């Protein structure tokens, strides 16, 4: 019997399973990401996490034409695809473990560390690589690295990060960072501290638009009290934590995707909240404010497409 | 004006920019007066009878469809509807709610050029009086004069009516008024009866005044502020002038008080008392009513200055007694000592300290009732100002409810008191400056109308300590007429500064118009360019940081200008509260907020109506913490 800190690895035919004491993760090769992330019996994935490139057009974005100029990133947000996948066991790249390659494994395979790298390509012209690496560590923590490869021929980005969609709405979230909604060019008024937010509030701008970003965050914990499983009616809250590794990150926790916000002209047109959309962001464009009919966001708060962006954070049980 | 003492209404006045007030009593200070000191303490005057409430109402889609004789004393209005006064016609469902920003509300539906802009003979007769889009509200109110008012001269006061109104009492024509946001008063005395009286008011949605009221707002009409009967004592202070001045040592000052009396002043006495904020007497004097309108001109050896941090007010009480010693009226008014000036370095100084404007533009707004707002709305706004370090307000772009001025006095809010004037659609089209049909411009036929607006604003609010700037209006270009408004303020009130931004687009008027260089939405770089290039006037942003939706990014670059340029004096964020209308969602039944275009109103500027630091339900937008931080830092 392997020591309990080790990860059990299931070399499946379409997936790679990685499990431990009270967690089990499934990386789906065909779907291109984590299909299942179960901790303490609770599922955290509604659909696979993906890189995110879009924010719902703000009034200022509309006024200065930013979302028109950068419209390619909306397509990238919705339709970027995985071109190839690598699996690394204990830091070593292995031959891709599908049949017949995986015939050599058993139901008793263990490792200290399992990494799966999804090589995305953006649906832009030109395309550019985005590599997303999940490294499952002993005990079940997942180190996530998303790396955007700069390309000067692409328009400026609205955001860059990873978007997680959870099966049910969060009842609360807690974070250590700045008070209120903050953006790179509007964060001086945010006071550092540990904050608790009930539910998944949406800032009720007349036309739904990007909202709820929290800059300079050390960690955020999402708490839910329900799952979709027909055999689990418990209302006992359970939580998942996203934590910084080296650098703080920005995040939003909302009931909707950028595309859902984008399509609504009034807040009441948004669907009933059914899920939790958590975006962990490595780069955020400022909101601007000189005027709403043409003035650009100050240049310090643009996201150049020409430079690499690297985002690393950790997913942990609570 | 030749129409004074008119005994018949003329619908043609709607078309004539030279007719804007007929038989209105002259504008005067907004002081309240009471029968006794106890009434004054209780802030309830038995000289005033409130006429708010349910009025009879008929809506006509155009002037041709209206009841021509509805004002007659024996007209049977029993089949009229009922409408709440004050209130806007649109909120009662009669007229389409409509939002548009700079273009005129008839864009795409009616072709109009303001009278005389296309030539001295182009009077444009019938433009409004015969217009299919000129909706009409006919109001009838039956009332009996309260016993407490009887035996006195009695006037009626309308505090706000959009856009043009005619009034009759018991079938007698009272008068005509424009300028939607300042009070209109008419003398009822000759026509009142002891029993039931019938007041008839006809409100037109459009007139030549519409060209002067093209503010970025929902376009409404109706009697939207309070209506009252006011009885005048036999001797009455018709106009009060309080002029506290601060000496060069900023420790002592002078108080001048003047009163213009109405009635028969023979034998009457005016007792003036001033107490400090703690109620301790600091000055008193007595004057006879006939003597002069100057009842005090006295040094104050020690003064406590008024400012945002310490809005210290003195309490003035003027008591008028008749020759038998009977008190006729008691007038309380609070005033403060403060001094606003531009120093030799061209820096605006308040009480000898550089003025830093950390302001907002504030439209009057209530999501449930539009520009009919409540005292609770105003108090909530003041509380929001104080909580978030907002120290200044621009009454964009019209005079506000009278109570707002008192609240700004007592809370130390620096006010830019703006005239009711914006003619945006006559000079800027699709963003380009094109003033070929601009009004008022330099047209003599429009000059008196805008001067009247300046006079109404000054005379009504002149005693408010909070006002440190008079603003000539918003986005109306510049010409001789606005220059005349500037000259008017300079003549009547050397103690305050005059502001106007529109001269930026016609800079040859800069020597005549505005004490400050005012811009809107200039970038920090453009401001630096002005301030680095031998600036002639101190700089103010009358609008900046356009808070539409998720905005207020980059505020630091503006705040840094405070540190770099003494002549940069700050600005007013656009704006304080979203203009959005609360309705019941047709699908879910929930209360929701709607913006321009949501009422099938076309042509519209849609969500541009929502640029506030507050959502329309008076909850703070997330950006407020940024404003609080930077406004608190300076």
PDB file of C-alpha atoms in Angstrom, chain A residues 174-307:
ATOM      1  CA  UNK A 174     -14.776  35.541   1.543  1.00  0.00           C
ATOM      2  CA  UNK A 175     -11.541  37.083   0.439  1.00  0.00           C
ATOM      3  CA  UNK A 176      -8.454  38.900   1.564  1.00  0.00           C
ATOM      4  CA  UNK A 177      -7.858  41.904  -0.610  1.00  0.00           C
ATOM      5  CA  UNK A 178      -9.470  45.265  -1.186  1.00  0.00           C
ATOM      6  CA  UNK A 179     -12.925  46.433  -0.208  1.00  0.00           C
ATOM      7  CA  UNK A 180     -15.603  46.771  -2.835  1.00  0.00           C
ATOM      8  CA  UNK A 181     -15.353  46.580  -6.578  1.00  0.00           C
ATOM      9  CA  UNK A 182     -11.905  47.604  -7.791  1.00  0.00           C
ATOM     10  CA  UNK A 183     -10.111  47.920 -11.105  1.00  0.00           C
ATOM     11  CA  UNK A 184      -6.490  48.734 -11.859  1.00  0.00           C
ATOM     12  CA  UNK A 185      -7.323  52.399 -12.385  1.00  0.00           C
ATOM     13  CA  UNK A 186      -9.850  52.541  -9.555  1.00  0.00           C
ATOM     14  CA  UNK A 187      -8.400  50.807  -6.523  1.00  0.00           C
ATOM     15  CA  UNK A 188      -6.958  53.554  -4.361  1.00  0.00           C
ATOM     16  CA  UNK A 189     -10.185  53.695  -2.381  1.00  0.00           C
ATOM     17  CA  UNK A 190     -10.164  49.972  -1.710  1.00  0.00           C
ATOM     18  CA  UNK A 191      -9.145  49.256   1.844  1.00  0.00           C
ATOM     19  CA  UNK A 192      -7.063  46.147   2.501  1.00  0.00           C
ATOM     20  CA  UNK A 193      -8.733  43.587   4.689  1.00  0.00           C
ATOM     21  CA  UNK A 194     -10.617  40.323   4.914  1.00  0.00           C
ATOM     22  CA  UNK A 195     -14.109  40.616   3.505  1.00  0.00           C
ATOM     23  CA  UNK A 196     -17.221  38.533   3.529  1.00  0.00           C
ATOM     24  CA  UNK A 197     -19.882  38.879   0.852  1.00  0.00           C
ATOM     25  CA  UNK A 198     -23.290  37.225   0.983  1.00  0.00           C
ATOM     26  CA  UNK A 199     -24.450  35.538  -2.187  1.00  0.00           C
ATOM     27  CA  UNK A 200     -23.182  36.633  -5.575  1.00  0.00           C
ATOM     28  CA  UNK A 201     -24.206  40.274  -5.865  1.00  0.00           C
ATOM     29  CA  UNK A 202     -24.248  41.916  -9.273  1.00  0.00           C
ATOM     30  CA  UNK A 203     -23.616  45.659  -9.433  1.00  0.00           C
ATOM     31  CA  UNK A 204     -26.826  46.925 -10.937  1.00  0.00           C
ATOM     32  CA  UNK A 205     -25.497  49.152 -13.702  1.00  0.00           C
ATOM     33  CA  UNK A 206     -28.405  50.186 -15.909  1.00  0.00           C
ATOM     34  CA  UNK A 207     -27.019  48.169 -18.803  1.00  0.00           C
ATOM     35  CA  UNK A 208     -25.423  44.982 -17.459  1.00  0.00           C
ATOM     36  CA  UNK A 209     -21.675  45.131 -17.938  1.00  0.00           C
ATOM     37  CA  UNK A 210     -18.471  43.921 -16.406  1.00  0.00           C
ATOM     38  CA  UNK A 211     -18.642  44.266 -12.661  1.00  0.00           C
ATOM     39  CA  UNK A 212     -17.516  42.783  -9.394  1.00  0.00           C
ATOM     40  CA  UNK A 213     -13.774  42.682  -9.992  1.00  0.00           C
ATOM     41  CA  UNK A 214     -11.617  42.632  -6.876  1.00  0.00           C
ATOM     42  CA  UNK A 215      -7.979  43.556  -7.418  1.00  0.00           C
ATOM     43  CA  UNK A 216      -4.927  42.580  -5.356  1.00  0.00           C
ATOM     44  CA  UNK A 217      -6.408  39.473  -3.763  1.00  0.00           C
ATOM     45  CA  UNK A 218      -4.437  37.021  -1.663  1.00  0.00           C
ATOM     46  CA  UNK A 219      -7.156  34.419  -1.474  1.00  0.00           C
ATOM     47  CA  UNK A 220     -10.823  33.914  -2.063  1.00  0.00           C
ATOM     48  CA  UNK A 221     -13.041  31.193  -0.650  1.00  0.00           C
ATOM     49  CA  UNK A 222     -16.234  30.240  -2.410  1.00  0.00           C
ATOM     50  CA  UNK A 223     -18.948  28.671  -0.261  1.00  0.00           C
ATOM     51  CA  UNK A 224     -21.933  26.741  -1.561  1.00  0.00           C
ATOM     52  CA  UNK A 225     -24.536  24.711   0.241  1.00  0.00           C
ATOM     53  CA  UNK A 226     -26.011  22.643  -2.569  1.00  0.00           C
ATOM     54  CA  UNK A 227     -24.992  20.271  -5.320  1.00  0.00           C
ATOM     55  CA  UNK A 228     -26.746  18.829  -8.354  1.00  0.00           C
ATOM     56  CA  UNK A 229     -26.439  15.202  -7.243  1.00  0.00           C
ATOM     57  CA  UNK A 230     -29.809  13.561  -6.728  1.00  0.00           C
ATOM     58  CA  UNK A 231     -28.459  11.636  -3.735  1.00  0.00           C
ATOM     59  CA  UNK A 232     -27.179  14.629  -1.798  1.00  0.00           C
ATOM     60  CA  UNK A 233     -29.749  16.972  -0.307  1.00  0.00           C
ATOM     61  CA  UNK A 234     -27.490  18.275   2.429  1.00  0.00           C
ATOM     62  CA  UNK A 235     -27.489  22.016   3.059  1.00  0.00           C
ATOM     63  CA  UNK A 236     -24.261  21.954   5.026  1.00  0.00           C
ATOM     64  CA  UNK A 237     -21.992  24.633   3.542  1.00  0.00           C
ATOM     65  CA  UNK A 238     -18.749  23.644   1.901  1.00  0.00           C
ATOM     66  CA  UNK A 239     -15.992  25.730   0.449  1.00  0.00           C
ATOM     67  CA  UNK A 240     -13.155  25.907  -2.026  1.00  0.00           C
ATOM     68  CA  UNK A 241     -10.229  28.247  -1.858  1.00  0.00           C
ATOM     69  CA  UNK A 242      -8.250  30.009  -4.572  1.00  0.00           C
ATOM     70  CA  UNK A 243      -4.979  31.350  -3.177  1.00  0.00           C
ATOM     71  CA  UNK A 244      -2.094  33.350  -4.510  1.00  0.00           C
ATOM     72  CA  UNK A 245       1.270  31.682  -5.033  1.00  0.00           C
ATOM     73  CA  UNK A 246       3.729  34.501  -5.667  1.00  0.00           C
ATOM     74  CA  UNK A 247       1.616  37.399  -6.818  1.00  0.00           C
ATOM     75  CA  UNK A 248      -1.853  38.506  -5.783  1.00  0.00           C
ATOM     76  CA  UNK A 249      -4.555  38.056  -8.391  1.00  0.00           C
ATOM     77  CA  UNK A 250      -7.833  39.697  -9.277  1.00  0.00           C
ATOM     78  CA  UNK A 251     -11.108  37.850  -9.223  1.00  0.00           C
ATOM     79  CA  UNK A 252     -14.810  38.139  -9.663  1.00  0.00           C
ATOM     80  CA  UNK A 253     -17.493  35.811  -8.298  1.00  0.00           C
ATOM     81  CA  UNK A 254     -20.765  36.290 -10.123  1.00  0.00           C
ATOM     82  CA  UNK A 255     -23.745  34.218 -11.227  1.00  0.00           C
ATOM     83  CA  UNK A 256     -23.118  34.953 -14.912  1.00  0.00           C
ATOM     84  CA  UNK A 257     -20.512  34.744 -17.628  1.00  0.00           C
ATOM     85  CA  UNK A 258     -19.281  37.778 -19.515  1.00  0.00           C
ATOM     86  CA  UNK A 259     -21.392  36.648 -22.468  1.00  0.00           C
ATOM     87  CA  UNK A 260     -24.552  36.511 -20.393  1.00  0.00           C
ATOM     88  CA  UNK A 261     -23.927  40.057 -19.167  1.00  0.00           C
ATOM     89  CA  UNK A 262     -23.063  41.148 -22.681  1.00  0.00           C
ATOM     90  CA  UNK A 263     -26.405  40.101 -24.088  1.00  0.00           C
ATOM     91  CA  UNK A 264     -28.655  41.777 -21.529  1.00  0.00           C
ATOM     92  CA  UNK A 265     -29.852  45.351 -21.893  1.00  0.00           C
ATOM     93  CA  UNK A 266     -31.371  45.414 -18.392  1.00  0.00           C
ATOM     94  CA  UNK A 267     -30.519  43.602 -15.223  1.00  0.00           C
ATOM     95  CA  UNK A 268     -33.919  41.937 -15.148  1.00  0.00           C
ATOM     96  CA  UNK A 269     -33.140  40.202 -18.431  1.00  0.00           C
ATOM     97  CA  UNK A 270     -30.356  38.189 -16.862  1.00  0.00           C
ATOM     98  CA  UNK A 271     -31.297  34.580 -16.212  1.00  0.00           C
ATOM     99  CA  UNK A 272     -32.225  33.379 -12.764  1.00  0.00           C
ATOM    100  CA  UNK A 273     -28.961  32.751 -10.908  1.00  0.00           C
ATOM    101  CA  UNK A 274     -28.172  29.047 -11.118  1.00  0.00           C
ATOM    102  CA  UNK A 275     -24.401  28.818 -11.060  1.00  0.00           C
ATOM    103  CA  UNK A 276     -21.253  30.420  -9.791  1.00  0.00           C
ATOM    104  CA  UNK A 277     -18.840  31.943 -12.270  1.00  0.00           C
ATOM    105  CA  UNK A 278     -15.444  32.579 -10.696  1.00  0.00           C
ATOM    106  CA  UNK A 279     -12.851  34.337 -12.785  1.00  0.00           C
ATOM    107  CA  UNK A 280      -9.304  34.334 -11.470  1.00  0.00           C
ATOM    108  CA  UNK A 281      -7.556  37.089 -13.381  1.00  0.00           C
ATOM    109  CA  UNK A 282      -3.914  37.805 -14.045  1.00  0.00           C
ATOM    110  CA  UNK A 283      -4.569  40.955 -16.034  1.00  0.00           C
ATOM    111  CA  UNK A 284      -7.473  43.392 -15.991  1.00  0.00           C
ATOM    112  CA  UNK A 285      -7.980  46.441 -18.186  1.00  0.00           C
ATOM    113  CA  UNK A 286      -8.906  49.647 -16.402  1.00  0.00           C
ATOM    114  CA  UNK A 287     -12.399  51.019 -16.690  1.00  0.00           C
ATOM    115  CA  UNK A 288     -11.493  54.593 -17.641  1.00  0.00           C
ATOM    116  CA  UNK A 289     -13.722  57.529 -16.888  1.00  0.00           C
ATOM    117  CA  UNK A 290     -12.476  60.732 -18.510  1.00  0.00           C
ATOM    118  CA  UNK A 291     -15.614  60.532 -20.596  1.00  0.00           C
ATOM    119  CA  UNK A 292     -17.898  57.842 -22.004  1.00  0.00           C
ATOM    120  CA  UNK A 293     -17.798  58.792 -25.692  1.00  0.00           C
ATOM    121  CA  UNK A 294     -14.264  58.294 -26.812  1.00  0.00           C
ATOM    122  CA  UNK A 295     -11.641  58.902 -24.136  1.00  0.00           C
ATOM    123  CA  UNK A 296      -9.370  55.935 -23.768  1.00  0.00           C
ATOM    124  CA  UNK A 297      -8.446  54.222 -20.545  1.00  0.00           C
ATOM    125  CA  UNK A 298      -5.119  55.637 -19.354  1.00  0.00           C
ATOM    126  CA  UNK A 299      -2.267  53.794 -21.073  1.00  0.00           C
ATOM    127  CA  UNK A 300      -0.903  52.280 -17.870  1.00  0.00           C
ATOM    128  CA  UNK A 301      -4.096  50.304 -17.530  1.00  0.00           C
ATOM    129  CA  UNK A 302      -4.233  48.701 -20.950  1.00  0.00           C
ATOM    130  CA  UNK A 303      -3.345  45.023 -21.467  1.00  0.00           C
ATOM    131  CA  UNK A 304      -0.935  44.775 -24.342  1.00  0.00           C
ATOM    132  CA  UNK A 305      -1.469  41.688 -26.449  1.00  0.00           C
ATOM    133  CA  UNK A 306       2.182  41.722 -27.395  1.00  0.00           C
ATOM    134  CA  UNK A 307       3.562  40.679 -24.037  1.00  0.00           C
TER     135      UNK A 307
END
